Each structure stands twice: as structure tokens, then as C-alpha cells.
Coordinates of C-alpha atoms in Angstrom, one line a residue:
Chain A
M11 CA 17.5 7.0 -8.1
V12 CA 14.0 5.6 -8.2
Y13 CA 11.0 6.3 -6.0
I14 CA 9.4 3.2 -4.6
I15 CA 6.3 2.3 -2.5
V16 CA 6.4 -1.0 -0.6
V17 CA 3.3 -2.6 0.8
Y18 CA 3.5 -5.9 2.7
D19 CA 1.0 -8.4 3.9
M20 CA 2.5 -10.7 6.5
Q21 CA 1.5 -12.6 9.6
A22 CA 1.1 -10.1 12.4
D23 CA 3.8 -11.7 14.5
R24 CA 6.3 -11.5 11.8
T25 CA 5.9 -7.9 10.5
R26 CA 8.7 -6.6 12.7
L27 CA 11.2 -8.4 10.6
M28 CA 10.1 -6.4 7.6
L29 CA 9.8 -3.2 9.5
N30 CA 13.2 -3.3 10.9
F31 CA 14.7 -4.1 7.5
L32 CA 12.8 -1.5 5.4
R33 CA 13.4 1.3 8.0
R34 CA 17.1 1.3 6.8
Y35 CA 16.2 2.4 3.4
L36 CA 12.7 3.9 3.5
T37 CA 10.1 6.1 5.4
H38 CA 7.4 4.3 7.3
V39 CA 4.2 5.9 6.1
Q40 CA 1.5 3.5 7.3
N41 CA 1.3 0.3 9.3
S42 CA 2.6 -1.9 6.5
V43 CA 3.6 0.8 4.0
F44 CA 7.0 2.2 3.3
E45 CA 8.1 4.9 0.7
G46 CA 11.3 6.5 -0.5
E47 CA 13.9 7.2 -3.0
V48 CA 16.5 4.5 -3.4
T49 CA 19.3 3.6 -5.7
E50 CA 18.8 0.8 -8.3
G51 CA 21.2 -1.2 -6.1
D52 CA 19.2 -0.7 -3.0
L53 CA 16.0 -1.7 -4.9
E54 CA 17.8 -4.9 -5.8
T55 CA 18.8 -5.5 -2.3
I56 CA 15.3 -4.8 -1.0
R57 CA 13.7 -7.1 -3.5
N58 CA 16.1 -10.0 -2.7
H59 CA 15.7 -9.6 1.1
V60 CA 11.8 -9.4 0.7
Q61 CA 11.9 -12.6 -1.4
T62 CA 13.9 -14.5 1.2
T63 CA 11.9 -13.2 4.2
L64 CA 8.4 -14.0 3.0
K65 CA 6.6 -17.3 3.9
P66 CA 3.9 -18.9 1.8
D67 CA 0.6 -16.8 1.8
E68 CA 2.6 -13.7 2.6
S69 CA 3.2 -11.0 -0.1
T70 CA 4.8 -7.8 -0.9
I71 CA 4.1 -5.3 -3.6
I72 CA 6.8 -2.9 -4.7
Y73 CA 5.6 0.0 -6.8
R74 CA 8.3 1.9 -8.7
V75 CA 7.7 5.3 -10.0
G76 CA 10.2 7.4 -11.9
S77 CA 10.2 10.2 -9.4
E78 CA 8.3 11.3 -6.3
K79 CA 6.8 14.2 -8.5
Y80 CA 4.7 11.6 -10.4
V81 CA 2.8 10.6 -7.3
D82 CA 0.3 12.6 -5.3
R83 CA -0.3 11.2 -1.8
T84 CA -3.5 12.0 0.2
V85 CA -3.8 10.7 3.7
V86 CA -7.3 10.2 5.1
G87 CA -7.8 9.7 8.7
D88 CA -5.1 9.4 11.3
D89 CA -1.8 10.8 10.2
P90 CA 0.3 7.7 9.6
T91 CA 3.5 9.6 9.2
D92 CA 3.6 10.3 12.9
E93 CA 6.3 7.7 13.7
S94 CA 5.5 7.7 17.4
R95 CA 2.6 5.4 16.7
F96 CA 4.8 2.6 15.7
L97 CA 7.4 2.7 18.5
Chain B
M17 CA -9.1 9.4 -15.8
V18 CA -6.5 9.0 -13.1
Y19 CA -4.8 5.9 -11.7
I20 CA -5.0 5.4 -8.0
I21 CA -3.6 3.0 -5.4
V22 CA -5.4 2.9 -2.1
V23 CA -3.9 1.3 1.0
Y24 CA -6.0 1.1 4.2
D25 CA -5.1 0.4 7.8
M26 CA -8.2 -0.5 9.8
Q27 CA -9.3 -2.6 12.7
A28 CA -9.4 -6.2 11.4
D29 CA -13.1 -6.7 12.1
R30 CA -14.0 -3.5 10.1
T31 CA -12.0 -4.1 6.8
R32 CA -15.0 -5.7 5.1
L33 CA -16.7 -2.3 5.0
M34 CA -13.8 -0.8 3.0
L35 CA -13.4 -4.0 0.9
N36 CA -17.0 -4.0 -0.2
F37 CA -17.0 -0.3 -1.0
L38 CA -13.6 -0.2 -3.0
R39 CA -14.5 -3.4 -5.0
R40 CA -17.1 -1.2 -6.8
Y41 CA -14.4 1.0 -8.3
L42 CA -11.0 -0.8 -8.1
T43 CA -9.1 -4.0 -8.4
H44 CA -8.1 -5.8 -5.1
V45 CA -4.4 -6.5 -5.4
Q46 CA -3.4 -7.3 -1.8
N47 CA -5.2 -7.8 1.5
S48 CA -5.6 -4.1 2.1
V49 CA -4.5 -2.6 -1.2
F50 CA -6.7 -1.5 -4.2
E51 CA -5.7 -0.2 -7.6
G52 CA -7.4 1.0 -10.7
E53 CA -8.3 3.8 -13.2
V54 CA -11.2 6.1 -12.1
T55 CA -12.7 9.3 -13.0
E56 CA -12.1 12.5 -11.0
G57 CA -15.7 12.2 -9.8
D58 CA -15.1 8.6 -8.5
L59 CA -12.0 9.7 -6.8
E60 CA -13.9 12.4 -4.9
T61 CA -16.6 9.8 -4.0
I62 CA -14.0 7.4 -2.8
R63 CA -12.1 10.1 -0.8
N64 CA -15.4 11.2 0.9
H65 CA -16.6 7.8 1.7
V66 CA -13.3 6.7 3.1
Q67 CA -13.3 9.9 5.3
T68 CA -16.7 9.1 6.8
T69 CA -15.9 5.4 7.2
L70 CA -12.6 5.7 9.1
K71 CA -12.5 5.7 13.0
P72 CA -9.8 7.3 15.0
D73 CA -6.5 5.5 14.7
E74 CA -7.4 4.2 11.3
S75 CA -6.0 5.6 8.1
T76 CA -6.1 5.3 4.4
I77 CA -3.5 6.6 1.8
I78 CA -4.6 7.4 -1.7
Y79 CA -1.7 7.5 -4.3
R80 CA -2.7 9.2 -7.4
V81 CA -0.5 8.8 -10.5
G82 CA -1.2 10.3 -13.8
S83 CA -1.5 7.0 -15.6
E84 CA -0.8 3.3 -15.0
K85 CA 2.2 3.6 -17.3
Y86 CA 4.2 5.7 -14.8
V87 CA 3.9 2.8 -12.2
D88 CA 5.8 -0.5 -12.4
R89 CA 4.4 -3.1 -9.9
T90 CA 6.5 -6.1 -8.8
V91 CA 4.8 -8.7 -6.6
V92 CA 7.0 -10.7 -4.4
G93 CA 5.7 -13.8 -2.7
D94 CA 2.3 -15.2 -2.9
D95 CA 0.4 -13.7 -5.9
P96 CA -2.2 -11.5 -4.2
T97 CA -4.1 -10.8 -7.5
D98 CA -5.7 -14.3 -7.1
E99 CA -9.0 -13.0 -5.9
S100 CA -9.9 -16.5 -4.7
R101 CA -7.8 -15.9 -1.6
F102 CA -10.1 -13.2 -0.4
L103 CA -13.4 -14.8 -0.8

């Protein structure tokens, strides 16, 4: 298993595509940020899906860390882990 | 020194405030994402500044990793490290 952070930059009217897909694998932590532990296979699936979903001028960064314990997350401002904001 | 990734979610017309501030310390890697190595003091300065800049419903996540070597970054789509896009 690997821990990943996914940050996407897409046209506002197309973000739902990414949102709905990434929700199946990861936790939604901010407007365009997802995090979670996945298998190497899932990571491959995510990478491929993102690649085919993006249009020119859109991008996604996938950060991969060995484990959640190597990352310390501080949230400043409104708590973005409150999923109700995104419904 | 610590390696940090900063992702902010702000009202579109206010992002320039964060952009101009974070540029002094970090590298702009995507629309609302910055990364880089900073001192503990800089991290404290960044955290405080972000705290006072944000309005309700805005948020910023600061990921702190021990070192850049613990993070593997994959960019899918348009290369967001091309700074010319943001000028």
C-alpha cells in the first residue's frame, strides 16, 4: 500500500468528473485535494484515468509517500474534511 | 529544514494575496499549490500569515514531510511547473 495526495486543477464545470472518480478510492480533504492509502494497482488505475480525463491546460499532481506517518497535515482555516460542504 | 506542500482553497479574486506571499518562500507547482524546503521559522511565519489571510469558508492545507526524498511527485496533464502560465 502507498499513501497518495492528489491535487487537480481543472475547469470549474468539469471538476465533478474527477470528484466522482476519486471518491471511490480516496478521502476528499479540500475542494480539489484527495488523500488516502491505495494499492499499487489502484494507483495505476487512478493515474490512467486522470490521464484520459484531463483536457489541455488542466493538470493533476499525484504525490506519493511511503506511508501516512511520513506526512504531517495542518489545516488552517475552515475545516475542509467536513464533507457536508461538498454535497 | 523541512519540506512542505501548501494547497489553498480561496475565493478566486483573493488568490493573488496568497500567491504573492508564498512565492517568497516556495515554488509554485500548480494553480493553488506551492512546494519547497523551508526553515522551521519560515514554516511558522507561513502558518501565521495564512491564518490571518484566510476568510471564513477558505482553507489551506500544509503538508510537512521530513525531506523531499520521501515524496515522489507525478504530474499528469499540462506541466504546471511552467511558471509562464501564471504570469
